[in-house]
Coordinates of C-alpha atoms in Angstrom, one line a residue:
M1 CA 16.5 -42.8 -30.1
T2 CA 18.7 -41.8 -33.2
G3 CA 21.1 -39.0 -34.2
A4 CA 23.8 -37.7 -32.4
P5 CA 23.3 -36.7 -28.4
P6 CA 22.9 -32.6 -28.0
T7 CA 25.7 -30.7 -27.5
Y8 CA 25.9 -28.9 -23.8
A9 CA 28.1 -25.6 -22.8
I10 CA 28.1 -23.9 -19.9
R11 CA 26.3 -20.3 -20.8
S12 CA 25.9 -18.8 -16.8
R13 CA 28.5 -18.2 -14.7
P14 CA 28.0 -16.2 -11.2
N15 CA 28.2 -12.4 -12.3
G16 CA 30.3 -10.4 -9.7
R17 CA 30.5 -7.6 -12.1
L18 CA 26.3 -6.8 -11.4
T19 CA 27.0 -6.1 -7.6
A20 CA 29.7 -3.4 -8.6
R21 CA 27.5 -2.3 -11.4
I22 CA 24.5 -1.7 -8.9
A23 CA 26.9 -0.3 -6.4
R24 CA 27.9 2.3 -9.0
S25 CA 24.1 3.2 -9.2
M26 CA 23.8 3.3 -6.2
L27 CA 26.7 5.9 -5.2
A28 CA 24.9 8.3 -8.0
G29 CA 22.2 9.8 -6.0
D30 CA 22.9 13.6 -6.5
G31 CA 20.7 15.7 -9.7
L32 CA 17.6 15.4 -8.5
E33 CA 16.5 18.8 -9.7
A34 CA 15.5 17.2 -13.3
F35 CA 13.2 15.0 -11.5
W36 CA 11.4 17.5 -9.1
S37 CA 10.8 19.5 -12.6
W38 CA 9.4 16.0 -14.2
Y39 CA 7.3 15.8 -11.1
T40 CA 6.1 18.7 -10.5
E41 CA 4.6 19.2 -13.8
R42 CA 3.3 15.8 -13.6
A43 CA 1.3 16.5 -10.5
A44 CA 0.1 19.8 -12.0
R45 CA -0.8 18.2 -14.9
S46 CA -2.8 15.2 -13.1
T47 CA -6.8 15.6 -13.8
H48 CA -7.4 12.6 -11.2
R49 CA -10.7 12.3 -9.0
V50 CA -11.8 10.1 -6.1
T51 CA -14.9 10.1 -4.5
R52 CA -16.5 7.8 -1.8
I53 CA -19.8 6.2 -3.0
P54 CA -21.4 3.7 -1.0
L55 CA -20.9 0.2 -2.2
E56 CA -24.2 -0.4 -3.2
E57 CA -23.5 2.5 -6.0
L58 CA -20.3 0.1 -7.1
S59 CA -20.5 0.3 -11.0
G60 CA -19.7 -2.6 -12.6
W61 CA -19.7 -4.7 -8.8
S62 CA -22.2 -6.4 -7.3
T63 CA -23.4 -8.0 -4.2
D64 CA -24.2 -12.0 -4.0
P65 CA -28.2 -12.0 -2.4
E66 CA -27.0 -15.4 -0.7
T67 CA -23.0 -14.6 0.2
G68 CA -22.7 -10.9 0.5
D69 CA -19.6 -11.4 -1.1
I70 CA -18.5 -8.5 -3.6
G71 CA -17.2 -9.5 -6.7
H72 CA -17.1 -7.5 -10.6
H73 CA -19.5 -8.1 -13.3
S74 CA -16.4 -9.7 -15.3
G75 CA -15.7 -12.3 -12.8
K76 CA -11.7 -11.0 -12.8
F77 CA -10.1 -8.0 -11.1
F78 CA -10.7 -9.1 -7.1
S79 CA -13.6 -10.1 -4.5
V80 CA -14.3 -9.4 -1.2
T81 CA -15.0 -12.1 0.7
G82 CA -14.9 -13.7 4.1
I83 CA -12.6 -15.9 6.3
D84 CA -12.8 -17.2 9.7
V85 CA -9.4 -17.5 11.0
H86 CA -8.4 -20.2 14.4
I87 CA -4.6 -19.7 15.9
P88 CA -4.4 -22.3 18.7
G89 CA -2.0 -20.5 21.4
A90 CA -2.1 -17.3 19.5
P91 CA -3.2 -14.0 21.6
V92 CA -6.2 -13.7 19.3
P93 CA -7.1 -17.1 19.2
R94 CA -10.3 -17.1 17.0
W95 CA -11.8 -14.4 14.8
S96 CA -13.2 -13.5 11.5
Q97 CA -12.7 -10.8 9.2
P98 CA -13.6 -9.7 5.4
I99 CA -10.7 -10.0 2.9
I100 CA -10.0 -9.7 -0.5
V101 CA -9.1 -12.2 -2.8
Q102 CA -7.1 -12.1 -5.9
P103 CA -6.1 -15.3 -7.3
E104 CA -4.2 -13.3 -10.4
V105 CA -0.6 -13.3 -10.3
G106 CA 0.4 -9.5 -11.5
I107 CA 3.7 -8.2 -12.6
L108 CA 5.7 -5.4 -10.9
G109 CA 8.5 -4.9 -13.1
I110 CA 11.6 -2.0 -13.3
L111 CA 13.5 -2.1 -16.4
V112 CA 17.0 -1.2 -16.1
K113 CA 19.4 0.3 -18.8
E114 CA 22.9 1.7 -18.4
F115 CA 23.5 5.2 -19.2
D116 CA 27.1 6.3 -19.6
G117 CA 28.6 3.1 -17.2
V118 CA 25.6 3.8 -14.6
L119 CA 22.3 1.7 -14.1
H120 CA 19.1 3.5 -14.1
C121 CA 15.8 2.6 -13.2
L122 CA 12.4 3.4 -15.8
M123 CA 10.3 4.9 -13.4
Q124 CA 6.6 5.8 -13.5
A125 CA 4.3 8.3 -12.2
K126 CA 1.3 6.6 -11.9
F127 CA -1.9 7.3 -9.9
E128 CA -3.8 4.4 -7.7
P129 CA -7.2 6.0 -6.4
G130 CA -6.2 4.9 -2.9
N131 CA -2.6 7.0 -3.2
A132 CA -2.0 9.4 0.2
N133 CA -0.9 12.3 -2.1
G134 CA -2.1 11.2 -6.0
L135 CA 1.1 10.6 -7.9
Q136 CA 3.7 8.1 -6.9
L137 CA 6.6 6.8 -8.0
S138 CA 6.0 3.2 -9.2
P139 CA 7.7 0.2 -11.2
T140 CA 7.7 0.2 -14.9
V141 CA 5.0 -2.1 -15.2
Q142 CA 2.6 -2.5 -12.2
A143 CA -0.5 -4.2 -13.2
T144 CA -3.0 -7.3 -12.6
K145 CA -3.5 -10.1 -14.9
S146 CA -6.8 -8.6 -15.4
N147 CA -5.2 -5.2 -16.4
F148 CA -2.4 -6.5 -18.9
S149 CA -5.1 -8.5 -20.5
R150 CA -7.3 -5.6 -20.7
V151 CA -10.2 -7.5 -19.2
H152 CA -11.7 -3.3 -18.8
R153 CA -10.9 -3.2 -22.4
G154 CA -8.4 -0.1 -21.5
K155 CA -5.4 0.9 -23.3
A156 CA -2.6 -1.6 -23.7
V157 CA -0.2 -1.4 -20.2
P158 CA 2.9 0.6 -22.0
Y159 CA 6.4 -1.7 -21.5
L160 CA 5.2 -5.4 -20.9
E161 CA 6.5 -6.8 -23.4
F162 CA 10.2 -6.5 -22.1
F163 CA 8.5 -8.6 -18.9
R164 CA 6.1 -11.1 -20.4
D165 CA 9.4 -11.8 -22.8
S166 CA 12.0 -11.4 -20.6
A167 CA 14.0 -14.1 -22.1
R168 CA 15.3 -12.0 -24.8
H169 CA 17.0 -9.5 -22.2
G170 CA 19.2 -9.9 -18.9
V171 CA 16.6 -10.9 -16.2
L172 CA 18.2 -9.1 -12.5
A173 CA 15.8 -10.5 -10.5
D174 CA 12.3 -12.7 -10.9
V175 CA 10.8 -13.6 -7.8
L176 CA 7.0 -14.4 -6.7
Q177 CA 6.4 -12.5 -3.7
S178 CA 3.4 -12.2 -0.9
E179 CA 1.4 -9.1 -0.7
Q180 CA -0.1 -8.1 2.9
G181 CA -1.3 -11.3 4.5
A182 CA -3.9 -9.9 6.8
W183 CA -6.0 -8.4 3.9
F184 CA -5.2 -10.4 1.1
Y185 CA -5.7 -14.1 0.9
Q186 CA -3.2 -15.8 -0.5
K187 CA -2.2 -13.0 -3.2
R188 CA 1.0 -12.7 -4.9
N189 CA 2.8 -10.8 -7.1
R190 CA 5.8 -11.5 -9.6
N191 CA 8.4 -9.0 -8.7
M192 CA 10.7 -8.6 -12.1
I193 CA 13.9 -6.5 -12.8
V194 CA 15.2 -6.7 -16.8
E195 CA 18.0 -5.1 -18.2
V196 CA 17.4 -3.7 -21.6
D197 CA 20.4 -2.9 -24.1
G198 CA 18.2 -1.2 -27.0
D199 CA 16.6 2.0 -26.8
V200 CA 13.6 2.7 -25.1
P201 CA 10.8 4.9 -25.8
V202 CA 10.4 6.8 -22.7
G203 CA 6.6 8.4 -22.3
E204 CA 5.4 11.3 -20.9
N205 CA 4.6 9.3 -17.6
F206 CA 8.1 8.2 -17.6
I207 CA 11.9 9.0 -16.3
W208 CA 15.3 7.5 -15.9
L209 CA 16.6 7.7 -12.7
T210 CA 19.5 5.6 -10.6
F211 CA 19.2 3.6 -7.7
G212 CA 21.0 6.1 -5.9
Q213 CA 18.2 8.7 -7.0
L214 CA 15.5 6.4 -6.4
H215 CA 17.2 5.6 -2.5
R216 CA 17.0 9.5 -1.8
L217 CA 13.5 9.7 -2.6
L218 CA 12.8 7.0 0.4
G219 CA 13.5 9.6 2.4
V220 CA 10.8 12.1 0.8
E221 CA 7.2 11.1 2.5
N222 CA 4.7 9.2 0.6
L223 CA 6.6 9.2 -2.6
V224 CA 7.8 5.5 -3.7
N225 CA 5.2 3.6 -3.8
M226 CA 5.3 -0.2 -1.8
D227 CA 5.2 -1.6 -5.4
T228 CA 8.7 0.4 -6.1
R229 CA 10.0 -0.7 -2.9
T230 CA 9.2 -4.5 -2.8
V231 CA 11.1 -4.9 -6.1
L232 CA 13.7 -2.6 -4.8
S233 CA 14.4 -5.1 -2.1
C234 CA 14.5 -8.3 -4.7
L235 CA 18.0 -6.7 -6.0
P236 CA 21.1 -7.8 -4.9
F237 CA 22.6 -5.4 -2.9
T238 CA 24.9 -7.6 -0.9
S239 CA 28.4 -9.3 -1.7
Q240 CA 29.4 -12.8 -1.4
D241 CA 33.4 -10.9 -1.8
S242 CA 35.6 -10.1 1.4
H243 CA 35.3 -6.6 1.0
P244 CA 31.8 -4.8 0.8
L245 CA 30.7 -2.9 -2.3
I246 CA 30.3 0.0 -0.7
V247 CA 32.2 2.0 1.8
V248 CA 30.9 5.0 3.5
P249 CA 33.1 6.4 5.9
E250 CA 30.6 8.6 7.8
D251 CA 30.1 6.8 11.5
D252 CA 30.3 3.3 13.5
F253 CA 26.8 3.0 12.4
H254 CA 27.2 3.1 8.3
Q255 CA 30.3 1.1 8.9
A256 CA 27.9 -1.3 10.5
L257 CA 25.5 -1.1 7.8
V258 CA 28.0 -1.7 4.8
R259 CA 29.8 -4.7 6.4
S260 CA 26.2 -5.7 7.1
C261 CA 25.8 -6.3 3.2
S262 CA 28.9 -8.7 2.8
A263 CA 28.7 -12.3 3.6
V264 CA 32.0 -12.6 4.9
E265 CA 31.4 -10.3 7.8
G266 CA 29.8 -12.9 9.6
S267 CA 26.2 -12.9 11.6
L268 CA 25.2 -14.3 14.8
H269 CA 23.1 -17.2 13.6
S270 CA 24.2 -19.1 10.4
M271 CA 21.8 -19.2 7.4
P272 CA 21.5 -23.5 7.9
E273 CA 20.1 -21.6 11.8
I274 CA 18.1 -19.3 10.5
L275 CA 16.5 -21.8 7.7
S276 CA 15.9 -24.3 10.5
W277 CA 14.2 -21.9 12.9
I278 CA 11.7 -20.5 10.4
T279 CA 11.2 -24.3 9.2
G280 CA 10.5 -25.2 12.9
I281 CA 7.9 -22.6 13.0
R282 CA 5.9 -23.4 10.0
A283 CA 5.9 -27.1 11.0
Q284 CA 4.4 -26.1 14.3
S285 CA 2.5 -23.1 13.6
E286 CA -1.0 -24.5 13.5
V287 CA -3.5 -22.0 11.6
V288 CA -7.0 -23.3 10.0
T289 CA -8.3 -20.8 7.6
R290 CA -11.3 -21.0 6.1
V291 CA -13.3 -18.7 3.5
T292 CA -16.5 -18.1 4.1
P293 CA -19.6 -16.1 2.6
L294 CA -19.2 -12.5 3.5
A295 CA -22.9 -12.3 4.9
R296 CA -21.8 -14.2 7.3
V297 CA -18.8 -13.0 8.9
P298 CA -19.9 -11.9 12.9
R299 CA -19.1 -8.3 14.6
W300 CA -18.9 -7.2 10.7
H301 CA -22.2 -5.5 9.0
R302 CA -23.2 -3.1 6.2
S303 CA -23.3 0.7 7.8
G304 CA -23.5 3.3 5.5
G305 CA -22.7 2.0 2.4
A306 CA -19.5 0.2 4.3
I307 CA -18.7 -2.9 6.0
V308 CA -17.5 -1.8 9.1
H309 CA -16.5 -3.9 12.5
E310 CA -18.5 -3.3 15.5
N311 CA -16.4 -1.5 17.6
G312 CA -15.4 0.6 14.3
L313 CA -11.6 -0.2 14.4
F314 CA -9.2 -2.6 12.5
F315 CA -10.5 -1.0 8.8
R316 CA -13.7 -0.7 6.6
V317 CA -14.1 -2.1 3.3
I318 CA -15.6 1.2 1.2
G319 CA -16.5 2.5 -2.3
V320 CA -14.9 4.6 -4.5
D321 CA -15.7 6.5 -8.0
V322 CA -12.3 6.8 -9.6
A323 CA -11.6 9.0 -12.7
G324 CA -8.0 8.6 -14.1
G325 CA -7.1 10.2 -16.9
S326 CA -3.3 9.1 -17.4
R327 CA -4.9 5.6 -16.2
E328 CA -5.9 2.5 -18.6
V329 CA -9.3 3.3 -18.5
A330 CA -10.9 7.0 -17.5
S331 CA -12.8 5.9 -15.0
W332 CA -13.8 3.4 -12.7
S333 CA -15.3 2.4 -9.6
Q334 CA -14.2 -0.4 -6.8
P335 CA -14.3 -1.5 -3.6
M336 CA -11.3 -0.7 -1.2
I337 CA -10.0 -1.9 2.3
E338 CA -9.2 1.9 4.5
P339 CA -7.7 1.3 8.0
S340 CA -9.1 2.7 11.0
G341 CA -5.8 4.5 11.5
N342 CA -2.1 4.9 10.8
G343 CA 0.6 2.4 11.5
I344 CA 4.2 1.7 13.0
V345 CA 6.3 -0.5 10.7
A346 CA 9.8 -1.0 12.7
F347 CA 13.4 -2.7 12.3
V348 CA 15.1 -2.5 16.1
A349 CA 18.9 -2.8 14.6
R350 CA 22.0 -3.4 16.9
R351 CA 25.6 -4.0 16.4
I352 CA 27.1 -6.9 16.7
D353 CA 30.8 -7.4 16.5
G354 CA 30.9 -3.9 14.1
V355 CA 28.1 -5.8 12.0
L356 CA 24.7 -4.5 11.8
H357 CA 21.7 -7.2 12.7
V358 CA 18.1 -6.6 12.5
L359 CA 15.5 -8.4 15.0
V360 CA 13.1 -9.9 12.9
H361 CA 9.6 -11.8 14.1
A362 CA 8.1 -14.7 12.7
R363 CA 4.4 -13.5 11.9
V364 CA 1.8 -15.7 11.2
E365 CA -1.0 -13.9 8.9
P366 CA -4.0 -15.4 7.6
G367 CA -3.6 -14.7 4.0
Y368 CA -0.1 -16.2 3.8
V369 CA 0.6 -19.3 1.6
N370 CA 3.1 -20.7 3.8
V371 CA 1.8 -20.0 7.4
M372 CA 4.2 -17.4 8.7
E373 CA 6.5 -15.0 7.4
L374 CA 9.3 -13.2 8.6
A375 CA 8.3 -9.5 9.8
P376 CA 9.8 -6.0 10.6
T377 CA 10.1 -6.2 14.8
V378 CA 7.2 -4.2 14.9
Q379 CA 4.5 -4.4 12.8
C380 CA 1.0 -3.1 14.1
T381 CA -1.6 -0.1 14.3
P382 CA -1.4 1.2 17.7
G383 CA -4.6 2.4 18.0
N384 CA -6.5 -1.2 17.4
L385 CA -4.5 -2.3 20.4
G386 CA -7.2 -1.4 22.9
A387 CA -9.7 -3.4 21.3
L388 CA -7.0 -6.7 21.8
P389 CA -5.8 -8.7 24.7
G390 CA -2.6 -7.3 26.5
E391 CA -0.7 -9.8 25.5
A392 CA -1.0 -8.7 21.6
R393 CA 0.3 -5.4 21.9
P394 CA 4.3 -6.3 20.2
R395 CA 7.0 -7.0 22.4
Y396 CA 9.0 -4.0 21.2
L397 CA 7.0 -1.7 20.4
D398 CA 8.1 0.5 23.3
V399 CA 11.6 0.5 22.3
V400 CA 10.5 2.1 19.3
L401 CA 8.1 4.3 20.3
N402 CA 10.3 5.5 23.6
A403 CA 13.8 5.8 20.9
P404 CA 16.3 8.5 21.8
P405 CA 15.9 10.6 18.2
E406 CA 19.9 10.1 18.0
L407 CA 19.0 6.4 17.5
V408 CA 16.0 6.6 15.3
R409 CA 18.2 6.0 11.8
Y410 CA 15.0 6.0 9.7
S411 CA 11.8 7.2 10.2
V412 CA 9.1 8.3 7.2
A413 CA 5.6 8.1 6.2
L414 CA 4.9 5.6 3.4
S415 CA 1.8 4.5 1.9
E416 CA 0.8 1.0 1.3
E417 CA -0.9 -0.5 -2.0
G418 CA -3.3 2.4 -3.6
G419 CA -4.7 0.3 -6.0
R420 CA -6.7 -1.9 -2.8
F421 CA -6.2 0.3 0.3
Y422 CA -7.4 3.5 0.4
N423 CA -5.2 6.1 3.0
A424 CA -3.0 3.5 4.1
V425 CA 0.1 4.8 5.4
N426 CA 2.5 3.1 8.0
T427 CA 5.4 5.3 9.5
Y428 CA 8.4 3.0 8.5
A429 CA 11.4 3.2 11.1
V430 CA 14.7 1.4 11.7
V431 CA 15.7 1.7 15.5
E432 CA 19.0 1.1 17.1
A433 CA 18.9 -0.5 20.6
D434 CA 20.5 -2.8 22.5
V435 CA 17.6 -5.4 23.2
D436 CA 17.9 -9.3 24.2
V437 CA 16.2 -11.9 23.0
E438 CA 15.0 -15.1 24.7
D439 CA 16.4 -18.7 23.2
G440 CA 13.4 -20.4 21.4
A441 CA 11.3 -16.9 21.0
D442 CA 9.9 -16.0 17.4
Y443 CA 12.8 -13.2 17.0
R444 CA 16.3 -12.9 15.3
W445 CA 18.8 -11.4 15.0
M446 CA 19.6 -11.2 11.1
T447 CA 22.2 -9.3 8.6
L448 CA 21.1 -7.8 5.9
H449 CA 22.7 -10.2 3.5
Q450 CA 20.5 -12.9 5.1
L451 CA 18.0 -11.5 4.5
A452 CA 19.0 -10.8 0.3
E453 CA 19.4 -14.2 0.1
L454 CA 16.2 -15.3 1.6
L455 CA 14.8 -12.7 -1.0
K456 CA 16.3 -14.7 -3.6
H457 CA 13.2 -17.3 -2.4
S458 CA 9.4 -16.8 -2.4
N459 CA 7.4 -16.3 0.6
Y460 CA 9.9 -15.9 3.4
L461 CA 10.0 -11.9 3.9
N462 CA 6.6 -10.0 4.2
V463 CA 5.6 -7.3 1.8
Q464 CA 6.5 -4.8 5.4
A465 CA 10.2 -6.4 5.7
R466 CA 11.0 -6.0 2.6
S467 CA 9.7 -2.5 2.0
L468 CA 12.4 -1.6 5.4
V469 CA 15.1 -3.4 3.6
A470 CA 14.8 -1.3 0.4
C471 CA 14.6 1.5 3.2
L472 CA 17.9 0.2 4.8
H473 CA 19.7 0.0 1.8
S474 CA 18.6 3.8 0.8
L475 CA 20.6 4.1 4.2
S476 CA 24.1 3.4 2.5
S477 CA 24.0 5.2 -0.8

């Protein structure tokens, strides 16, 4: 080796100013009249149509005559296959089901830019065939690899270059996160927030909104989509400083919520204790999954052009034909998962020494990459419980269902991912209750700053918990 050694210099240091800038944007939540005017106009001009069709009539898709698996003729996008699951000791130790296999890593990205000293997010009014109300607020870029690689030979994805070449800009968040482990097999997306300084042309389906305005809109049913919620949860809303970022002296709950965002306020369990608990459960949990041909999945069969469970519960695999004028292609068809009913996703919250804690559940699902992820206290579809053993009923479901109205801090119906799930709607809730947790149980009390610390990394919080983290932050703005 010859020549002078390379010269290195420290280029990056902790940026305490970023959290203050985010806080300033969170406080700017007024002025939504222009948004509603824009959104109403976009909805009125929407020409999208979704028609249910038999799986056998899907254009561009076929069923393998030997396996029964459903796949796209390109071999891209996704496929529907079967999975056998064995979790010894679980309330339901064995079952089989259809599942979506989508090995590609997509991009969920929000572009941010400062206007007059306040951070704004470039949001998109995006149609998805499974959305409960058509247009929902999505990230700047919400695309699978097949989409942004233009396998469909359609239009290019706007603003993709900011996320494909993010090193040229300021990266505020960039982390691989999972999606629904009950319906996807090891699906992950890249959750990104990128800040730009230069001019950004704004397309007709896009609008700049502050973090505070987005948080206000999280109080509207089926408006802010799942992908936006998961990306928002990855922002560093919390502080390592001695004082919380935002002081909201409304009542004891809001003060406890704000204190929960500050690491110096303390927590019931330390982070090493939490990480040891997570590692222990992952090490001890035995989960055996085996991808199997869809035609050999017991208790599921084709009926009326769909794939259904023999008792009609859980979900069904359906076909849809789509005309979407504002999308990359004008029309297409695809299989989708349709749940059997609406679900409940809830955090039980409790103030401990004046600091808000939420009760997280160590939840094992067959589609997770790493066996277990932290989930909300309650995550279920009540209509399915009658077909399951009594011990499968979520431990704190009655606490949520019977909560006094004054202790329900948040309750809004929100859609799940509309590109794969048809009319999948859950009521997302935060309920205060003084419940005790047994030592050694698969539940733990955690603060928001602890959840934020885990969200810097992959595969710790499931997508439902990430949505609730975004909803909790909306209560402080």
